[in-house]
Coordinates of N, CA and C in Angstrom, one line a residue:
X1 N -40.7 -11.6 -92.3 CA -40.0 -11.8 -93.6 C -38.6 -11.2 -93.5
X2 N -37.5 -11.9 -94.7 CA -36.7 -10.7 -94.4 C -36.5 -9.1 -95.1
X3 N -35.7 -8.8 -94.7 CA -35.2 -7.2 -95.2 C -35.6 -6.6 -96.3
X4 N -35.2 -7.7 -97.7 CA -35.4 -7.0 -98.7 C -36.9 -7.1 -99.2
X5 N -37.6 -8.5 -98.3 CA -39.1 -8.4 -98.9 C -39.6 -7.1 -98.4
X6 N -39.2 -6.9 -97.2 CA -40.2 -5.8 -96.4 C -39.6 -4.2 -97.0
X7 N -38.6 -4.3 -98.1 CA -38.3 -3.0 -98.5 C -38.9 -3.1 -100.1
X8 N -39.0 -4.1 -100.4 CA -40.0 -4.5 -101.7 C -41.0 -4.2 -101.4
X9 N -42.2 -4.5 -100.3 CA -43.4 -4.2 -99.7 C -43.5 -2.7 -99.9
X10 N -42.6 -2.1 -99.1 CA -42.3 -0.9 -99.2 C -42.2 -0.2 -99.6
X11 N -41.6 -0.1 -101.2 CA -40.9 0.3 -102.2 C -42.0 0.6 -103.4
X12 N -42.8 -0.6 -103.2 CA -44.2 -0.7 -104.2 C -45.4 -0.3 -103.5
X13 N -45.4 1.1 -104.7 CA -46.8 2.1 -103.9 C -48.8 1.1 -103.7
X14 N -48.4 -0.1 -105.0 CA -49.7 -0.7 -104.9 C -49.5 -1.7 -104.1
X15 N -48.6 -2.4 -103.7 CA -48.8 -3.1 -102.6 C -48.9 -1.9 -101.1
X16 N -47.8 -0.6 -100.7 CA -48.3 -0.4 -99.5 C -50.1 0.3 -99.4
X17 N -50.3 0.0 -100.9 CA -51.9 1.2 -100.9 C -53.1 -0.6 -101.2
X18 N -52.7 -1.2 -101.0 CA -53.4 -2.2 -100.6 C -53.4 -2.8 -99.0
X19 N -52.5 -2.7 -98.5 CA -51.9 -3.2 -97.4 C -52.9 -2.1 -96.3
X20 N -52.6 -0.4 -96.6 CA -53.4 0.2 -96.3 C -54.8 -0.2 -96.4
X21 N -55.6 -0.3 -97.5 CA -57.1 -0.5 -97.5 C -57.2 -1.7 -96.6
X22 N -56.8 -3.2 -96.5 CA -57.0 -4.5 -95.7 C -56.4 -3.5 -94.1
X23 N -55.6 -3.4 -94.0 CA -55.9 -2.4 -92.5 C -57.3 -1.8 -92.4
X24 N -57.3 -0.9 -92.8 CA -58.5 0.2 -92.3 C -59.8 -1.0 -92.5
X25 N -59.7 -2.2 -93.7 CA -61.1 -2.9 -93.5 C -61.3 -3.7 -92.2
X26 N -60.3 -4.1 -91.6 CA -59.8 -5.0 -90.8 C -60.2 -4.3 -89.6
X27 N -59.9 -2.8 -89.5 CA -59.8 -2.0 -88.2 C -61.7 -1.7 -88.4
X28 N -62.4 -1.0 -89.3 CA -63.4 -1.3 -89.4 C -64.5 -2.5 -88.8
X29 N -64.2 -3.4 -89.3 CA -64.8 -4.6 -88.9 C -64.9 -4.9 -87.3
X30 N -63.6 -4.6 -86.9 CA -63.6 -4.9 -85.4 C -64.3 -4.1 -84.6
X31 N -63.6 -2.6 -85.1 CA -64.9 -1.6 -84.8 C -66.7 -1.9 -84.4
X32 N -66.7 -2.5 -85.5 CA -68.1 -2.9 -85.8 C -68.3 -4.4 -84.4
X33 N -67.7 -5.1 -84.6 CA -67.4 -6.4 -83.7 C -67.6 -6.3 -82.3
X34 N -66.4 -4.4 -81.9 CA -66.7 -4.4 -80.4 C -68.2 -3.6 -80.2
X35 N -68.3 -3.2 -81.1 CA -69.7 -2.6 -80.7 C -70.7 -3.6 -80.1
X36 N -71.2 -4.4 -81.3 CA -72.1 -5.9 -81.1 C -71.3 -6.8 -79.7
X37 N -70.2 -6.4 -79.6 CA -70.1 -7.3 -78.2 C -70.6 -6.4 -77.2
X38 N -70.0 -5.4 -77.2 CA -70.5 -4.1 -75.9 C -71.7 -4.3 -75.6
X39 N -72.8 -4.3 -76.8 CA -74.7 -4.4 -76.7 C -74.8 -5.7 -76.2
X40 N -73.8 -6.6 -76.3 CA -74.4 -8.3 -75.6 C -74.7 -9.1 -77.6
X41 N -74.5 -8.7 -78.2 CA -74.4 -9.5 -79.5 C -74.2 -10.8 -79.2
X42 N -75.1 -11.5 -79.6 CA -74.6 -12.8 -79.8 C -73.1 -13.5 -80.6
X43 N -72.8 -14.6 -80.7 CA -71.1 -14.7 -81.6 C -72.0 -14.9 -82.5
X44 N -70.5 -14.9 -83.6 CA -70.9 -15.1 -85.0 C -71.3 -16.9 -85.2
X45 N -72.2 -17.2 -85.6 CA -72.6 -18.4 -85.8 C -71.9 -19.3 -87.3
X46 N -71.4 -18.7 -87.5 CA -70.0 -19.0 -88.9 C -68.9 -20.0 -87.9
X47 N -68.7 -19.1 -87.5 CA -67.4 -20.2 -86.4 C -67.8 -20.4 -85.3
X48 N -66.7 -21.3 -84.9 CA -67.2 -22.6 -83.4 C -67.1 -22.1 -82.6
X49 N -67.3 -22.6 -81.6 CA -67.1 -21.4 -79.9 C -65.8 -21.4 -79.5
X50 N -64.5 -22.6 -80.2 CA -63.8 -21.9 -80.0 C -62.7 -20.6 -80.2
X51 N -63.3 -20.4 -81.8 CA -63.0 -19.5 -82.5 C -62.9 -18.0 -81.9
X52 N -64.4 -17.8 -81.2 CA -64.9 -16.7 -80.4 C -63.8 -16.4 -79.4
X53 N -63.9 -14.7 -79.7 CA -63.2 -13.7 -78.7 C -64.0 -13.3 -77.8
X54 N -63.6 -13.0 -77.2 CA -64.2 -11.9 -75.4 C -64.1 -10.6 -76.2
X55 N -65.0 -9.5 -75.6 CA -64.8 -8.1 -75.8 C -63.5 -7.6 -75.7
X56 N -62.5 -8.1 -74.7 CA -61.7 -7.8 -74.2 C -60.4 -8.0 -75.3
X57 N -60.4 -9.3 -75.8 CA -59.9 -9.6 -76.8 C -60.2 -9.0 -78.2
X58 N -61.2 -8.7 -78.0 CA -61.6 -7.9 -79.8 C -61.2 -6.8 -79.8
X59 N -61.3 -6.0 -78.6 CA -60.9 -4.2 -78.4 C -59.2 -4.4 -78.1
X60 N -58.9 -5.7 -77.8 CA -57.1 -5.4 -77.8 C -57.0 -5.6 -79.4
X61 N -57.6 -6.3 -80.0 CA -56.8 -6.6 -81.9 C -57.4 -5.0 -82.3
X62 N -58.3 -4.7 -81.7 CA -59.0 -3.0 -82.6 C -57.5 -2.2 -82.5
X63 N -57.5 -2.2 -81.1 CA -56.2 -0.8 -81.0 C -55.5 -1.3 -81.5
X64 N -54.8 -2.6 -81.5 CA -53.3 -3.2 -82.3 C -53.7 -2.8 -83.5
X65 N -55.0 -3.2 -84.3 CA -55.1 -2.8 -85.7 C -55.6 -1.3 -85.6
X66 N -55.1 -0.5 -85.1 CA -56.0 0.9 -85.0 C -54.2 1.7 -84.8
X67 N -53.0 1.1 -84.4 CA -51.8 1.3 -83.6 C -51.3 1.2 -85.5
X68 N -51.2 -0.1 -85.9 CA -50.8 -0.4 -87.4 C -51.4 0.5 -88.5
X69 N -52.6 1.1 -88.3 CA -53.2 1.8 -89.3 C -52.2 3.4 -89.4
X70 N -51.7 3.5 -88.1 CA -51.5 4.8 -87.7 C -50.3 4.8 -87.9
X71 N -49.3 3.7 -87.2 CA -47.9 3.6 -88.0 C -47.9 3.8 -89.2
X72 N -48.6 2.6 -90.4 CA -48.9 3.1 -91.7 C -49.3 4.4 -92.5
X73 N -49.2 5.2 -92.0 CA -50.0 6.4 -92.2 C -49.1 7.8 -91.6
X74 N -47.9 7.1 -90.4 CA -47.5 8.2 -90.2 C -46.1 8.9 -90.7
X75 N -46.0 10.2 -90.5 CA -44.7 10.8 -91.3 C -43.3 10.1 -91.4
X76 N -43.1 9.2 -90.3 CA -42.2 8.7 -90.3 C -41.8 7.1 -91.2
X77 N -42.8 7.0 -91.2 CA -43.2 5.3 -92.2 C -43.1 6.6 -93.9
X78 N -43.8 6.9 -93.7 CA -43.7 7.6 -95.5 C -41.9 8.6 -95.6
X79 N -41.3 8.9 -95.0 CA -39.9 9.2 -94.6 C -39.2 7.9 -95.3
X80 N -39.1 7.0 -94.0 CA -38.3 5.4 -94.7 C -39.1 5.1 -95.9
X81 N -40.4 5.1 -96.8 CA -40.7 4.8 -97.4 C -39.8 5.6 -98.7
X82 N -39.8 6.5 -98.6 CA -38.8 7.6 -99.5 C -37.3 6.9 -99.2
X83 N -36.8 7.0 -98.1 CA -35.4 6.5 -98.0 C -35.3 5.4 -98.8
X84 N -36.1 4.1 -98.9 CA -36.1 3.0 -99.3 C -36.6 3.3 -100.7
X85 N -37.1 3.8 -101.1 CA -37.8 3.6 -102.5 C -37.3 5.1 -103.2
X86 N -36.6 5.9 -102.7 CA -35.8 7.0 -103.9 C -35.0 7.4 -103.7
X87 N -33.6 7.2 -104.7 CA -32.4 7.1 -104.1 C -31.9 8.4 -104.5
X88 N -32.7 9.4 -104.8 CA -32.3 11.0 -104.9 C -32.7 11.3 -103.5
X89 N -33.7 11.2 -102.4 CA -34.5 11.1 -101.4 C -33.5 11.2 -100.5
X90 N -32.7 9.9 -100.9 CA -31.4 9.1 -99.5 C -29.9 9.8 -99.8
X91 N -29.7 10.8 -101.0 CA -29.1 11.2 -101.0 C -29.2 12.5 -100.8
X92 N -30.2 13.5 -100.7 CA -30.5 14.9 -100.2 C -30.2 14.3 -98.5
X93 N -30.9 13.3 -98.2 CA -31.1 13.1 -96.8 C -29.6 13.1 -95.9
X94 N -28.9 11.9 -96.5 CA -27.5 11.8 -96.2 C -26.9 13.4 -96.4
X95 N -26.9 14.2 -97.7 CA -26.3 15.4 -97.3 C -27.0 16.0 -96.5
X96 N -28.2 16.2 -95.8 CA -28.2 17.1 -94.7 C -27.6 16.8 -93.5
X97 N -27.8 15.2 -92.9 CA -26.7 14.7 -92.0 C -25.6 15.0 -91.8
X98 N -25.1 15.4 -93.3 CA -23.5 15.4 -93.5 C -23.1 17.3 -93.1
X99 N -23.9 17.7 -93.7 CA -24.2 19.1 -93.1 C -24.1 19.3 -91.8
X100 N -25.6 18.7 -91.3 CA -25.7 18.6 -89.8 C -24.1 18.3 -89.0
X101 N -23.8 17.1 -89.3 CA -22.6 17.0 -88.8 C -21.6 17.8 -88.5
X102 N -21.5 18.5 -89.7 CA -20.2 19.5 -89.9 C -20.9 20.6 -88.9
X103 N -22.1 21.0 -88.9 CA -22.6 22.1 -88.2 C -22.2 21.8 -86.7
X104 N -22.4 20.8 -86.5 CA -22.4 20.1 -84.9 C -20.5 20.2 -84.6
X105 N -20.0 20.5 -85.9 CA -18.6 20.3 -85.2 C -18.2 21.9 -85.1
X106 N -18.9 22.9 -85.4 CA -18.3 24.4 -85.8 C -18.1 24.6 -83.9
X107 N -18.8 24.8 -83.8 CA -19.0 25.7 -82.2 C -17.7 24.5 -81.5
X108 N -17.7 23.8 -81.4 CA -16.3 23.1 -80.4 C -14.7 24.1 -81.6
X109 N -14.8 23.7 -82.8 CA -13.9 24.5 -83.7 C -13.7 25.9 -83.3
X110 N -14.9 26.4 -83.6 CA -14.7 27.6 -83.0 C -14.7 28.0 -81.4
X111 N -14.8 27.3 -80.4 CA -14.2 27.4 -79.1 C -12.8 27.7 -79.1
X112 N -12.5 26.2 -79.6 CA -10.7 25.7 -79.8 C -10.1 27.6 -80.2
X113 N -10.8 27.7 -81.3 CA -10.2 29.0 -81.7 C -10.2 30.5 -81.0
X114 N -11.3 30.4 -80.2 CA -11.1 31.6 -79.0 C -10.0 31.2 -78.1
X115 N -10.1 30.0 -77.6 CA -9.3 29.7 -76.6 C -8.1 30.0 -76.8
X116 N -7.7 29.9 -78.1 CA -6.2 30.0 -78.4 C -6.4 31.5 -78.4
X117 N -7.4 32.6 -79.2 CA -6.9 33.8 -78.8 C -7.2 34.3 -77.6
X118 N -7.8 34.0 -76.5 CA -7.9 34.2 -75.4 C -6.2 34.4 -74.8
X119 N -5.5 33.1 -75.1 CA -4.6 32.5 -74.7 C -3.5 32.9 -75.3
X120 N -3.6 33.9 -76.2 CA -2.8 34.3 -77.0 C -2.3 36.0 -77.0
X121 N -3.7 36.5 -76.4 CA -3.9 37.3 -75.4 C -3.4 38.0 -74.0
X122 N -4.1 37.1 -73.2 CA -3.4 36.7 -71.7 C -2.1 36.7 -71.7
X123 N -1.0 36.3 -73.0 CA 0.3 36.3 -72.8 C 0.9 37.9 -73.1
X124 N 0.1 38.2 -74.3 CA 0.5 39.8 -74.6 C 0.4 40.1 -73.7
X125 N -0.8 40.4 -72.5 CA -1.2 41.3 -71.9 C 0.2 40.7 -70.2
X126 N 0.2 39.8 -70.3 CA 1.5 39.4 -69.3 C 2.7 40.7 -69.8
X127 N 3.0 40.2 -71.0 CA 4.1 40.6 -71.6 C 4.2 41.8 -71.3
X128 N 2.9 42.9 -71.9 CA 2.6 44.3 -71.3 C 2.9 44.8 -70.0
X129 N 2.3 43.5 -69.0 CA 2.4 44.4 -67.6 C 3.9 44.3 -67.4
X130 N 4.7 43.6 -67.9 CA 6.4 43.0 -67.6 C 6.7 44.7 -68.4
X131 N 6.9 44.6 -69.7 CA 7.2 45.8 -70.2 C 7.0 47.3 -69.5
X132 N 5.7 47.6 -68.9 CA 5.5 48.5 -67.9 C 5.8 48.3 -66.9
X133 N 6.1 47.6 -66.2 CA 6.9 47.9 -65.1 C 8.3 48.0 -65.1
X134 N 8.8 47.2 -66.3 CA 10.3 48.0 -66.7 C 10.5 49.0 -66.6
X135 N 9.3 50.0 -67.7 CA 9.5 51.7 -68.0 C 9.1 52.1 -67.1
X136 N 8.5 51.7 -66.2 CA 8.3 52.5 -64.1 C 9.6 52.8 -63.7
X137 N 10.0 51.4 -63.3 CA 11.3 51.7 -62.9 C 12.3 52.0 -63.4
X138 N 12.4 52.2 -65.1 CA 13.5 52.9 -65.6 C 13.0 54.6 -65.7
X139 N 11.2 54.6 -65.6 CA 11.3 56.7 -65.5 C 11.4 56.4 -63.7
X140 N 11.2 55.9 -62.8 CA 11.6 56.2 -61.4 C 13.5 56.4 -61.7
X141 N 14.2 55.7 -61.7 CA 15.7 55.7 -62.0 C 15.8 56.7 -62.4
X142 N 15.4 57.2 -63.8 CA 15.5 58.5 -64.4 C 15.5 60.1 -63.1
X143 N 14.0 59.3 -62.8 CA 13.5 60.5 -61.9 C 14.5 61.2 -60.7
X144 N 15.2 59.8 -59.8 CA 15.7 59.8 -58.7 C 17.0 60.3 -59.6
X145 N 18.0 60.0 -60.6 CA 19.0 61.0 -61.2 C 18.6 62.2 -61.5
X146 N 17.8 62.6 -62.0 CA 17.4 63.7 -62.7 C 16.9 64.6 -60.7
X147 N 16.3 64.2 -59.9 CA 16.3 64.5 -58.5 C 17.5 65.4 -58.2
X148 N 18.8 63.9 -58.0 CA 19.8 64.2 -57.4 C 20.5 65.3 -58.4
X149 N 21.1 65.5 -59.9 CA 21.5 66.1 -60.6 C 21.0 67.5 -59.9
X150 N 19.6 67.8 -60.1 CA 19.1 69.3 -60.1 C 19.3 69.9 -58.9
X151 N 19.0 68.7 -57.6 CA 19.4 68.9 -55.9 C 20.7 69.6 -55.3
X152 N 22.0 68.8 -56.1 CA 23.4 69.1 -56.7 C 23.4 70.6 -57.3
X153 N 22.6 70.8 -58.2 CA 22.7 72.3 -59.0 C 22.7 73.4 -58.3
X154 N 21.3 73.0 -57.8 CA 20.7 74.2 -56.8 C 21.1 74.4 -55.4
X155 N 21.7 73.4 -55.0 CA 22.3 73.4 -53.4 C 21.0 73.5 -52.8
X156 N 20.1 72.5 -53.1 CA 18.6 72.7 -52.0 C 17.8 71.3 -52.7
X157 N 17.1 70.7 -52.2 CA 16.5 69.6 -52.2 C 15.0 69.7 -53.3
X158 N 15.4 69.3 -54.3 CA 14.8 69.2 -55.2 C 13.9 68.0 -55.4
X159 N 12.3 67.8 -55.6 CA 11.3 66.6 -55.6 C 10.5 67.0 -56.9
X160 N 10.6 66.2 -58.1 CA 9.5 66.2 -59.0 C 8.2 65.6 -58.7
X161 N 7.6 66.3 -58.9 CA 5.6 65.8 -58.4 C 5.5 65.2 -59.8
X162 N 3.9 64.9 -59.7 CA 3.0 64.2 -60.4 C 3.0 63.1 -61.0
X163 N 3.8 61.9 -60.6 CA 5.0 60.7 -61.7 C 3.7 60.2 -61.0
X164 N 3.9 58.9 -62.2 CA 3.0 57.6 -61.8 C 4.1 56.7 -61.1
X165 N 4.8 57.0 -60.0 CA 6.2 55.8 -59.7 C 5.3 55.8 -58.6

């Protein structure tokens, strides 16, 4: 069928709670069917021989109708059944996506934004070692005047200890 029948189907709790009972009688019956074939049951004498299934064929429609009971029944069918049949449902739902989404974008956002202070960083700390080694060599310069000056004073060869130069 198309779309909107199968969301009408859907949408209407007594049709999918009929649809349910004809499943489970259906899955029943077969049940019952592969049994009587398993023991050697004779066919049903209601229909012709060519009507008649093989065991093989009755236990594949069981699980197909055993597969359909279970789709019908499972969390994900009563989910779309909500999406489709309540539109407060499809709109909590959509905001959580929309949530989700924005959640899924924070951690790349917030990367971008270490990176830049990483990066922002790394340049201070450039800048720093440039600035210190200026004031090295401007207290070494100091040092070696301040050397020669005192050397000069004292008429004897003067060395200041303990500098970081």
């Amino acid at each position: 069928g198309d779309a909107a029948a199968d969301e009408a189907i859907l949408a209407d709790a007594a049709a999918r709670d009929l649809l349910a009972r004809e499943v489970a009688e259906a899955l029943a019956f077969l049940v019952e069917r592969c049994g009587d074939l398993a023991l050697g049951g004779a066919a049903c004498e209601e229909y012709g021989p060519k009507v008649q299934q093989s065991l093989a064929e009755v236990e594949a429609l069981r699980d197909l109708m055993s597969q359909l009971e279970g789709l019908l029944s499972a969390r994900r069918t009563q989910r779309l059944v909500l999406l489709v049949s309540s539109k407060r449902y499809l709109e909590r739902t959509a905001q959580r996506v929309e949530i989700s989404k924005m959640q899924c974008g924070k951690p790349a956002s917030r990367r971008a934004a270490l990176e830049k202070v990483k990066a922002d960083q790394m340049a201070e700390a450039g800048r720093s070692r440039t600035e210190t080694q200026q004031l090295l060599t401007a207290i070494k310069e100091v040092k070696e005047d301040l050397e020669a000056e005192l050397t000069a004073h004292f008429k004897s060869s003067v060395r200041i200890l303990n500098t970081s130069t």
